[in-house]
Tab-separated table of C-alpha atoms in Angstrom:
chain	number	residue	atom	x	y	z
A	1346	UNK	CA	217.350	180.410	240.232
A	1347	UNK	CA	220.150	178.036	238.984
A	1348	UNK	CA	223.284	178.274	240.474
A	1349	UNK	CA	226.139	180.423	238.487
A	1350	UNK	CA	228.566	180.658	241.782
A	1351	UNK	CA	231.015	178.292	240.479
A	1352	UNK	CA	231.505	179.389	236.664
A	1353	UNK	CA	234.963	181.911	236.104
A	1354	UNK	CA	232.232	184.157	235.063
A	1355	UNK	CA	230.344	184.512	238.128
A	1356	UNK	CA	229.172	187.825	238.947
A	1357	UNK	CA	228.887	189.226	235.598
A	1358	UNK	CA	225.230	190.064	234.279
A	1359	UNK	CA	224.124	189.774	231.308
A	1360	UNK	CA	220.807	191.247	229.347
A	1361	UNK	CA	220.179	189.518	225.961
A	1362	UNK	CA	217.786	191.069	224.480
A	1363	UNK	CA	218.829	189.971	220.930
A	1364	UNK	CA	216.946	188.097	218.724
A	1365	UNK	CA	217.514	184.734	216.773
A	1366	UNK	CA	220.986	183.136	216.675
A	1367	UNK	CA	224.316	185.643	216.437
A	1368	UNK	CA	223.441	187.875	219.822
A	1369	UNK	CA	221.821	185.206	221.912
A	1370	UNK	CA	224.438	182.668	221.103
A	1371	UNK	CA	227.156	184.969	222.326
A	1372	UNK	CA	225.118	185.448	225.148
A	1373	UNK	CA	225.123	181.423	225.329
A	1374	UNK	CA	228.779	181.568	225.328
A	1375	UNK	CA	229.252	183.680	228.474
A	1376	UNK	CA	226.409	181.888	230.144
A	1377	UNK	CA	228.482	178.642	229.618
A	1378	UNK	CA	231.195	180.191	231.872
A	1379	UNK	CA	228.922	180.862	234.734
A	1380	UNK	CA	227.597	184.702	233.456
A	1381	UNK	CA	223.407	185.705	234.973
A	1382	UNK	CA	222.280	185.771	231.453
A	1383	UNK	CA	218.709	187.559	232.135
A	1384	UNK	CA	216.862	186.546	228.261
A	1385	UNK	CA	214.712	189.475	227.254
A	1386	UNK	CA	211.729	188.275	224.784
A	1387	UNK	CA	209.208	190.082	223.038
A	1388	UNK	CA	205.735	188.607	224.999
A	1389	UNK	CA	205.175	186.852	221.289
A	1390	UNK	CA	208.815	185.333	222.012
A	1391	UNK	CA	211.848	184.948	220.028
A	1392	UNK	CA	211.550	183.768	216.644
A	1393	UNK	CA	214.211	180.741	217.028
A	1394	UNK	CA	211.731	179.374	219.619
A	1395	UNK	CA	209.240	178.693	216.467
A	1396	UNK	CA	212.520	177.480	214.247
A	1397	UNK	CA	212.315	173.801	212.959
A	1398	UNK	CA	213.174	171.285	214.235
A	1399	UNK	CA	210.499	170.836	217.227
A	1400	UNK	CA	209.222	167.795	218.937
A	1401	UNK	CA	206.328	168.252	221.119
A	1402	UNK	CA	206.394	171.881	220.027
A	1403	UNK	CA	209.514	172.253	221.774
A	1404	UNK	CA	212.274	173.936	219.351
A	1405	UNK	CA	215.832	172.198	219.652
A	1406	UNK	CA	217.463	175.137	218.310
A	1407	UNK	CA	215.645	176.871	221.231
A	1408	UNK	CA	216.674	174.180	223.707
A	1409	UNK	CA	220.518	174.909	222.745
A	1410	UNK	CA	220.470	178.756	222.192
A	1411	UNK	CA	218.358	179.690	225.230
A	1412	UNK	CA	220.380	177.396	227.532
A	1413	UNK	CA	221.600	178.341	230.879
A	1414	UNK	CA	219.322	181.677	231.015
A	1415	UNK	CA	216.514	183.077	232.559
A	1416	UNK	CA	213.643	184.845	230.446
A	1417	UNK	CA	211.263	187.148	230.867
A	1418	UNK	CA	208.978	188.651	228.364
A	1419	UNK	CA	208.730	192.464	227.484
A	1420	UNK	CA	207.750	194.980	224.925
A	1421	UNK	CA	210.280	196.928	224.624
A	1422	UNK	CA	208.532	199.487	222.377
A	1423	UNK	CA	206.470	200.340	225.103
A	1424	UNK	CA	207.433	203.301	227.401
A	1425	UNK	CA	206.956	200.742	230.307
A	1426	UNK	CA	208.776	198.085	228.730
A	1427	UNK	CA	211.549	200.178	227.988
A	1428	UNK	CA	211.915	201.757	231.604
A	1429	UNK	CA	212.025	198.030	233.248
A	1430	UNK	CA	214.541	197.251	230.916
A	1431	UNK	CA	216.649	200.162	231.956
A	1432	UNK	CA	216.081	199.147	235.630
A	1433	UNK	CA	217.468	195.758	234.647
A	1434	UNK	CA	220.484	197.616	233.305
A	1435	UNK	CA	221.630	199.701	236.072
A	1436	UNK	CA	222.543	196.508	237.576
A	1437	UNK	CA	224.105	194.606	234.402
A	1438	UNK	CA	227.279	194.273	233.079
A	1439	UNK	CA	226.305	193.644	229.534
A	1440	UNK	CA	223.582	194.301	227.270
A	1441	UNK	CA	223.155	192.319	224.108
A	1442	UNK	CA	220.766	193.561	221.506
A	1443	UNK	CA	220.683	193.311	217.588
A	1444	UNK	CA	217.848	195.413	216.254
A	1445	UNK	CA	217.918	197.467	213.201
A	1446	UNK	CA	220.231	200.462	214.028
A	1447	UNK	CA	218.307	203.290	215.051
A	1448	UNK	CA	215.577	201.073	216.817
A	1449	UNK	CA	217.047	201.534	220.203
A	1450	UNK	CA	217.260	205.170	219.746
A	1451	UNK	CA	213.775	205.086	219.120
A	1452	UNK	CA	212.647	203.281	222.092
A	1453	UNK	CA	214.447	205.787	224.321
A	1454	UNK	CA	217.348	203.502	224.699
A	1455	UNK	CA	220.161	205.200	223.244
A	1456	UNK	CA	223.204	203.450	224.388
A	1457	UNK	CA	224.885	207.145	225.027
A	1458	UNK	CA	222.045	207.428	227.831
A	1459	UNK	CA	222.067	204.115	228.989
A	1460	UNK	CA	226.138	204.894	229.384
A	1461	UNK	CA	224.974	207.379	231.610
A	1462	UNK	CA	222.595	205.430	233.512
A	1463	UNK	CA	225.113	202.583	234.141
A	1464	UNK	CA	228.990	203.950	233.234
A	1465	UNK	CA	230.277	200.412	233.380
A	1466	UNK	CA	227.938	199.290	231.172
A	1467	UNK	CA	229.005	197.107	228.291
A	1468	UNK	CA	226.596	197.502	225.122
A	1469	UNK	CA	227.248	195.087	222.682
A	1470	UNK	CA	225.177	196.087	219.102
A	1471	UNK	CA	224.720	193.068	216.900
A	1472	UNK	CA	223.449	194.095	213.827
A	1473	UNK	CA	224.161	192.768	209.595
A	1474	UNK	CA	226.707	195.313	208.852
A	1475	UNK	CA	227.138	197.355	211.556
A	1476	UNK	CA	226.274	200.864	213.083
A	1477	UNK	CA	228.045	203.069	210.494
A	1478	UNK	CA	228.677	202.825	206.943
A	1479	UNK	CA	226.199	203.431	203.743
A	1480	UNK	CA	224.193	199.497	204.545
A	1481	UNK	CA	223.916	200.331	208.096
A	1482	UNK	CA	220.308	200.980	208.002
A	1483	UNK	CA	219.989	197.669	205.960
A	1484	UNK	CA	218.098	194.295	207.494
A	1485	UNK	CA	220.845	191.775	207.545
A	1486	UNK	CA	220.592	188.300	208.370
A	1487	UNK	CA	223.806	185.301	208.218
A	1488	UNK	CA	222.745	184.593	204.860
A	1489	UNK	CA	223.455	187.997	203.894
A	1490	UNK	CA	226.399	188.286	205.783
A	1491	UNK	CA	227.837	184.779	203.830
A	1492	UNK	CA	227.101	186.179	200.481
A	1493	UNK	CA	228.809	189.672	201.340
A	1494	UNK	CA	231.828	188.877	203.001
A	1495	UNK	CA	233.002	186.863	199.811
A	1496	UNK	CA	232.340	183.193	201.413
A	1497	UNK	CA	229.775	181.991	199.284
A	1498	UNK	CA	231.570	183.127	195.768
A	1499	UNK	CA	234.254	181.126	196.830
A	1500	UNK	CA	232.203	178.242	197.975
A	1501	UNK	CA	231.144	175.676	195.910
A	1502	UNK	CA	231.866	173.166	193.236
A	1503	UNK	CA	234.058	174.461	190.448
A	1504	UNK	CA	231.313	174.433	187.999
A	1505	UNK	CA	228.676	175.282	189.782
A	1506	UNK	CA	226.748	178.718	191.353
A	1507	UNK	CA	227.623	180.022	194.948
A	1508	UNK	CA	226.971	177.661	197.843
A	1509	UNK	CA	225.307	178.499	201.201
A	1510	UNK	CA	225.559	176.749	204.197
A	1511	UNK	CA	223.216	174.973	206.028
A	1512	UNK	CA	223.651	176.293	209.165
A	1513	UNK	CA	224.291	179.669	210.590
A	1514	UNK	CA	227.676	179.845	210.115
A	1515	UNK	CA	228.039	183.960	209.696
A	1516	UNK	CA	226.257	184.264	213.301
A	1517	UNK	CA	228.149	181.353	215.207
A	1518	UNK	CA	231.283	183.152	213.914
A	1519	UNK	CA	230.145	186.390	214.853
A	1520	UNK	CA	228.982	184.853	218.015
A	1521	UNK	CA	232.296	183.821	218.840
A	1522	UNK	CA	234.146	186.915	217.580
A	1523	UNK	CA	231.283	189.089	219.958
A	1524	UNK	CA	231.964	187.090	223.097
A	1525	UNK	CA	235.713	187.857	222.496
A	1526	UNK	CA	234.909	191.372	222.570
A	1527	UNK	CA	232.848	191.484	225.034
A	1528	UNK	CA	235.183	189.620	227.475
A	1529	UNK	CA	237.699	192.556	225.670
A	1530	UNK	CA	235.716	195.134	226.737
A	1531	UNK	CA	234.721	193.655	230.456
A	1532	UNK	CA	238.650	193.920	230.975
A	1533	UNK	CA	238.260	197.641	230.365
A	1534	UNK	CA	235.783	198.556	232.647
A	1535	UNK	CA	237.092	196.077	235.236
A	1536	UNK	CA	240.226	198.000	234.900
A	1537	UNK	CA	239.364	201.557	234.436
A	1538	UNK	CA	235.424	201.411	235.676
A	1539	UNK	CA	234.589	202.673	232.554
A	1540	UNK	CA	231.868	201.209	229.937
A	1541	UNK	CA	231.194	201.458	226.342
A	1542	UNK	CA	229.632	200.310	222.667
A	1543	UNK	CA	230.859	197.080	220.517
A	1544	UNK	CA	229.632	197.222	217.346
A	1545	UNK	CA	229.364	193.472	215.722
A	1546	UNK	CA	228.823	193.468	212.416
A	1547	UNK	CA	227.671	189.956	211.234
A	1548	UNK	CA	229.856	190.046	207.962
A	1549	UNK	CA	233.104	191.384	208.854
A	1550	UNK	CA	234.192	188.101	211.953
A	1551	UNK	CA	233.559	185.943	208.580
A	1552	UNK	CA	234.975	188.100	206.299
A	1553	UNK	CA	238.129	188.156	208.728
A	1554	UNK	CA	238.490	184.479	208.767
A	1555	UNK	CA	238.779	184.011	204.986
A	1556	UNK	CA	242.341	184.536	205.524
A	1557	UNK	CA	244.507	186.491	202.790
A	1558	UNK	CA	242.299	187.013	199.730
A	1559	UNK	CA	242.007	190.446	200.173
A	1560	UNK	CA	245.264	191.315	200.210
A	1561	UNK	CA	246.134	188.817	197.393
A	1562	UNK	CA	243.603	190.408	195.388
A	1563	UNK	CA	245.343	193.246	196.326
A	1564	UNK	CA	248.947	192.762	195.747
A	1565	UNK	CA	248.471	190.022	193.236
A	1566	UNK	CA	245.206	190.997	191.389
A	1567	UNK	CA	244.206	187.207	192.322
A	1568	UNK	CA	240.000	186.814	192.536
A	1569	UNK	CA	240.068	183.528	194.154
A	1570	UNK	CA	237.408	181.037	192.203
A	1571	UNK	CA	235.457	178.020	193.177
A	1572	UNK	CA	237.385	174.721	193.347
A	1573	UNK	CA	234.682	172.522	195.781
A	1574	UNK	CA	237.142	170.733	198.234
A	1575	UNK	CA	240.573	172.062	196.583
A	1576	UNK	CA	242.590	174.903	196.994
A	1577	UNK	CA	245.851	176.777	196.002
A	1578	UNK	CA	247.852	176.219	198.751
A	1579	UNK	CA	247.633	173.361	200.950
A	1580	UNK	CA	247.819	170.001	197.997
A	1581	UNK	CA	246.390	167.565	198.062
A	1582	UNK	CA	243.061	168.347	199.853
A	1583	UNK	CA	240.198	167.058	199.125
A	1584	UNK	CA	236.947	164.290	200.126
A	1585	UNK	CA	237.089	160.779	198.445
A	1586	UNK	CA	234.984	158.139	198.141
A	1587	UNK	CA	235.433	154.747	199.506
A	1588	UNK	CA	234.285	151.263	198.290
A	1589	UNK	CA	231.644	151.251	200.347
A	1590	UNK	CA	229.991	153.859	200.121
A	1591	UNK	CA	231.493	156.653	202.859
A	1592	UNK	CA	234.029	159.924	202.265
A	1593	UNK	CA	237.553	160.289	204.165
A	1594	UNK	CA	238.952	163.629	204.229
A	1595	UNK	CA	242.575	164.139	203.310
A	1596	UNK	CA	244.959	167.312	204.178
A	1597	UNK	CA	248.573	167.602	202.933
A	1598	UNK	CA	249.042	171.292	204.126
A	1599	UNK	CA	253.021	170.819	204.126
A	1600	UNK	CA	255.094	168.726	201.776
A	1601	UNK	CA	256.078	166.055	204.884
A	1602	UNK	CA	252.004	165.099	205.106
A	1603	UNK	CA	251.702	164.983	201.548
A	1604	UNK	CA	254.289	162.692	201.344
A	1605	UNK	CA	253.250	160.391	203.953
A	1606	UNK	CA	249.547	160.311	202.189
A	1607	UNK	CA	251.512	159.372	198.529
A	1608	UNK	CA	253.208	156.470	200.101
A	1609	UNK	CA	250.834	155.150	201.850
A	1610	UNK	CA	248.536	154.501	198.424
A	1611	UNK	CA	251.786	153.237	197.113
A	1612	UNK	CA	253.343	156.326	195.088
A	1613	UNK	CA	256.509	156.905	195.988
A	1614	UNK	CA	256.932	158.165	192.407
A	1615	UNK	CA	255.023	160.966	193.285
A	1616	UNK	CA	256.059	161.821	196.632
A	1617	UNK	CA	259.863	161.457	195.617
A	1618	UNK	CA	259.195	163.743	192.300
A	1619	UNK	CA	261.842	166.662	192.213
A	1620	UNK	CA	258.446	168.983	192.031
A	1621	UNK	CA	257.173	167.761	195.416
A	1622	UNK	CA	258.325	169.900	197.699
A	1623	UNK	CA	257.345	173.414	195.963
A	1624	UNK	CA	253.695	174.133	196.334
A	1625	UNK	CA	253.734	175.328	193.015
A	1626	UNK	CA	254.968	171.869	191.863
A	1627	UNK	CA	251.963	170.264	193.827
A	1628	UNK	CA	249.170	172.625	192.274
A	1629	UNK	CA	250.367	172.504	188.743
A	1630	UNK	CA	250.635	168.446	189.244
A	1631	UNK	CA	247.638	168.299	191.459
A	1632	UNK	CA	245.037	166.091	189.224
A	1633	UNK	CA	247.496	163.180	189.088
A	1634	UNK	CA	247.862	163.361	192.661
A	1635	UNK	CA	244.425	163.302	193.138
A	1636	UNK	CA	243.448	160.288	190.646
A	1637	UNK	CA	246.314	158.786	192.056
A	1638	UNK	CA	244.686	159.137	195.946
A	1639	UNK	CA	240.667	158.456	194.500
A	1640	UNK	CA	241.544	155.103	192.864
A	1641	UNK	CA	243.476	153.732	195.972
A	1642	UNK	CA	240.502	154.965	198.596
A	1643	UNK	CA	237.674	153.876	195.943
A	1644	UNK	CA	238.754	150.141	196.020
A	1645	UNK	CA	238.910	150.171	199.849
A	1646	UNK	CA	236.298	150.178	202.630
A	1647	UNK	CA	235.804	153.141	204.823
A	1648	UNK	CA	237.683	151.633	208.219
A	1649	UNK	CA	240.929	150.018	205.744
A	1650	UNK	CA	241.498	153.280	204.225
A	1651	UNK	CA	241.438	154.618	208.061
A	1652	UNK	CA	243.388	152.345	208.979
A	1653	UNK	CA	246.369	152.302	206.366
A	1654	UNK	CA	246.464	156.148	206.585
A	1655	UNK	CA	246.531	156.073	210.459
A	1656	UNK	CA	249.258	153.400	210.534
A	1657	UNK	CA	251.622	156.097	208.458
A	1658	UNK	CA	250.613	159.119	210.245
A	1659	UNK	CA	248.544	160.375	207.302
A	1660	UNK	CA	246.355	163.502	208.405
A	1661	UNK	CA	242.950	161.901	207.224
A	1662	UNK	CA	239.341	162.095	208.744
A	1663	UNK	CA	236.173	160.113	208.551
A	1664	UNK	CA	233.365	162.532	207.056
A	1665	UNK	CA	230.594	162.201	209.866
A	1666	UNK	CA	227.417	162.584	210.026
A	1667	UNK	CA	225.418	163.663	213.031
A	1668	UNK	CA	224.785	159.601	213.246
A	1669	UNK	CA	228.681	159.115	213.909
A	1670	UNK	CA	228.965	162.304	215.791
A	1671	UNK	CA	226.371	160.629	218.374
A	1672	UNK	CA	227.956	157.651	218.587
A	1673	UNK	CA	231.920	158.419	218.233
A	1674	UNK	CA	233.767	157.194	221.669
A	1675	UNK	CA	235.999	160.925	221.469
A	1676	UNK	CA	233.072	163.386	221.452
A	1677	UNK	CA	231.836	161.166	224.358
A	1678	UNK	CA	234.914	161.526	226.409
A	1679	UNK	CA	235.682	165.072	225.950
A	1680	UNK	CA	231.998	166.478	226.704
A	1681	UNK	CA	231.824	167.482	222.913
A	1682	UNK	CA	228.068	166.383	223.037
A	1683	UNK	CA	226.726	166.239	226.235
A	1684	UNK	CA	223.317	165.506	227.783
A	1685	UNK	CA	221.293	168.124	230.033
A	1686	UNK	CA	217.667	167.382	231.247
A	1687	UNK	CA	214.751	168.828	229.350
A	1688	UNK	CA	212.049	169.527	231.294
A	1689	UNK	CA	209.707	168.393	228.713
A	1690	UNK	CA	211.677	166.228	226.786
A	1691	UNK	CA	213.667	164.455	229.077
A	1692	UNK	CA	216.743	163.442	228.209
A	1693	UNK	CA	218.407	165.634	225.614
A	1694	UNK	CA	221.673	166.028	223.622
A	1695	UNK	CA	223.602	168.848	222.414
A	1696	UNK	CA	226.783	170.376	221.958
A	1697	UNK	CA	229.207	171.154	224.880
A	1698	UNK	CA	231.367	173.726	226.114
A	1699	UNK	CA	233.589	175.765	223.506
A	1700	UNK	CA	236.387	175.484	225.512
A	1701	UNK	CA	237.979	173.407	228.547
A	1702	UNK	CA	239.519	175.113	231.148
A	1703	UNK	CA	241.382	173.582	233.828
A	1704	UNK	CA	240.765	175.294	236.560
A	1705	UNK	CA	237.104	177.137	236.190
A	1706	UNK	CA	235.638	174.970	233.714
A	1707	UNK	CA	232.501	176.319	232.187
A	1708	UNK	CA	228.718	173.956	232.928
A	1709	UNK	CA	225.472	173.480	230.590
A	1710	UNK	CA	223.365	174.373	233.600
A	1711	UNK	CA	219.792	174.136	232.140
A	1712	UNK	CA	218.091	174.007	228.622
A	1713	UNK	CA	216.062	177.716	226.888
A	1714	UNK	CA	213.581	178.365	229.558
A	1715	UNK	CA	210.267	178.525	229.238
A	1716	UNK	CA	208.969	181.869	227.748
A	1717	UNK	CA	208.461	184.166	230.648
A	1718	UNK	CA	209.493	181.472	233.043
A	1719	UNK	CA	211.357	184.187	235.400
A	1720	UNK	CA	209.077	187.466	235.075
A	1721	UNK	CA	208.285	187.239	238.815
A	1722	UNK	CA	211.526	186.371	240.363
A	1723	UNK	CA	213.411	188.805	238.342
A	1724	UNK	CA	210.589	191.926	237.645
A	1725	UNK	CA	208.774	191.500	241.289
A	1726	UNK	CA	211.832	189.982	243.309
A	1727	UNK	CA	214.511	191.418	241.733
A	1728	UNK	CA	213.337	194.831	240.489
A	1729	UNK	CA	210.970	195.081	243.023
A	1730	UNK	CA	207.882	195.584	240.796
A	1731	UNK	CA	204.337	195.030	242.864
A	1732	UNK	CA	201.585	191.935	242.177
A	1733	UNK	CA	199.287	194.772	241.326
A	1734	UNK	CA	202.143	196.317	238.425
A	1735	UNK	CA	202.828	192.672	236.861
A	1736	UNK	CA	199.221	192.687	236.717
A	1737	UNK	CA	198.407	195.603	234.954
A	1738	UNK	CA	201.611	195.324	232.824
A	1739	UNK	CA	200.465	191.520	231.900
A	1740	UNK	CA	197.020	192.810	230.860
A	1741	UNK	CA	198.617	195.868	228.655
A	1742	UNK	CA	200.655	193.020	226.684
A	1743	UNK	CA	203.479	194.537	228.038
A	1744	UNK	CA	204.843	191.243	229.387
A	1745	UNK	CA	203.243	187.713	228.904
A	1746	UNK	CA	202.528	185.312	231.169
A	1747	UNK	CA	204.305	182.023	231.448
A	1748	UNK	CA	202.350	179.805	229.938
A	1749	UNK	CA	203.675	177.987	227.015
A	1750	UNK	CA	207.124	177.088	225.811
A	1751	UNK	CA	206.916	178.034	222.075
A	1752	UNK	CA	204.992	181.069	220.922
A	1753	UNK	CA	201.583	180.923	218.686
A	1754	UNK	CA	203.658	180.868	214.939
């Protein structure tokens, strides 16, 4: 078993039994500080370990997601399944899980018993949009969660439809607003010995972080609109193009930065216009200030316009790619990307910690096991289950045997 002594999480166990990206990668997050993270798979395995991209048949998104745990496989639908996993929780801090609400209750795992089982117990239900309410019952995924919670509307070229992100972003953020939470509700039982239920919807940590639509909408009958890179209160803002071929990013969130961005391209008219310091002034002005920005950067290269911003103390940043991400010296230096060894890829980069901490810094310990990898030493060493059980439970497809990384698709 790796070694979790030395993380400011050490001692605390963790079950993840959740599925995919927004459970597990909370589940990540507390492993990363030095949590047992015990990775509960269906014998057929998660479905992120079949998510592209893969070399060798190894998933990357696995690789990253299933880091620092162990893993074994069980049905938790079966009677059997379901009783190991409760013997797993008597013993466990937390207990990550994201099926469909009502699924546990099926299974015989209503968090109300398993309360009773284990009163310190922290269950942590990850599911679309939550345990209550009219969609409750609904499947809900990130995309779902980015189209409800108002993101997408708002997202998006002025002229175009709704835009969708690439990547998870509704689960990382509701990964990070669970792990909060959780730590939340850890403090609780480590103070008053007493356990209980987080329910994570998947929409409402994104819907939070929009900031103060809502309540414009409310108290100003505003519906905020599409405007790609622009928006009504922090001018200018926005990507340009340079000469060659890249994109700088430019923020003026306060009338001082704006300023300093409008002399540096040689507009002093601009930045010394009676209008400049009143947001207002700055929105209803904001196409000149933008053509005024886009012709300077379009007749420069990339590292000039850099440069020339940097030299003022203009708040501007190089677009990346995951090309310059690789290679930029900063990312090096801090961890931001760091390198763990695959056990059959060798070599392999990914993201970092979250978070540095100066005096119980957090480790990336191992990559996402192999499926299985740990039935024995946690079901027959830990749990005490017999050869002869494993056996039997192994040949009922109760749990799988460790035999292959990713699952049959």
């Amino acid at each position: 078993m790796f070694d979790t002594s030395s993380g400011p999480l050490s001692g605390v166990r963790v079950v993840d039994a959740a599925t995919i990206y927004a459970g597990p990668m909370l589940a990540t997050l507390l492993g990363d500080f030095g949590a047992d993270v015990v990775k509960v798979e269906h014998p057929r395995g998660d479905g992120l370990r079949s998510w592209e991209w893969r070399k060798d048949g190894e998933s990357l998104w696995w690789a990253l997601v299933g880091r620092n745990k162990r893993a074994v496989s069980l049905a938790l639908s079966d009677p059997r399944g379901a009783e190991v996993l409760r013997r797993l929780l008597t013993e466990a801090d937390v207990f990550v899980e994201s099926f469909r609400p009502g699924t546990l209750e099926r299974w015989g795992l209503d968090p109300e018993d398993l309360l009773r089982i284990n009163p310190r117990l922290v269950v942590v239900r990850v599911s679309g949009f939550g345990q209550t309410g009219p969609y409750r019952s609904r499947p809900g995924f990130g995309t779902l969660a980015e189209a409800i919670s108002g993101f997408a509307d708002t997202n998006g070229a002025a002229d175009g439809p709704p835009v969708l992100p690439q990547w998870p972003l509704a689960d990382g953020v509701a990964a990070l607003a669970g792990a909060f939470a959780t730590m939340t509700a850890l403090r609780h039982a480590e103070r008053t010995g007493e356990g209980q239920v987080v329910d994570l919807s998947i929409y409402e940590p994104l819907f939070w972080i929009l900031g103060a639509q809502t309540s414009a909408h409310d108290q100003l009958g505003l519906h905020p609109t599409r405007q790609g890179s622009r928006t009504d209160f922090n001018v200018p803002r926005e990507c340009y193009r340079t000469r060659d071929g890249r994109y700088v990013a430019l923020s003026g969130a306060t009338a001082a930065t704006g300023r300093r961005i409008l002399r540096a391209v040689g507009r002093d008219d601009l930045a010394d216009a009676p209008w400049f310091d009143d947001i207002a002034g700055r929105v209803a002005h904001r196409d000149e200030i933008d053509d005024a920005i886009a012709s300077w950067v379009a007749d420069r290269d990339n590292d000039e316009v850099l440069a020339a911003f940097d030299a003022v103390g203009a708040t501007v940043g190089p677009v990346y790619s995951a090309a310059d991400i690789a290679a930029d010296p900063h990312f090096a230096a801090r961890g931001s990307v760091t390198t763990i060894d695959h056990p059959a890829l060798g070599p392999l980069k990914m993201q970092g910690l979250i978070a540095h901490l100066s005096r119980t810094p957090g480790a990336v310990r191992s990559a996402g096991p192999l499926l299985g990898e740990h039935n024995e030493e946690i079901l027959r060493d830990q749990l005490g289950c017999t050869d002869d059980e494993l056996a039997q439970l192994e040949a009922d497809g109760v749990i799988g045997p460790a035999t292959a990384r990713s699952p049959i698709d």
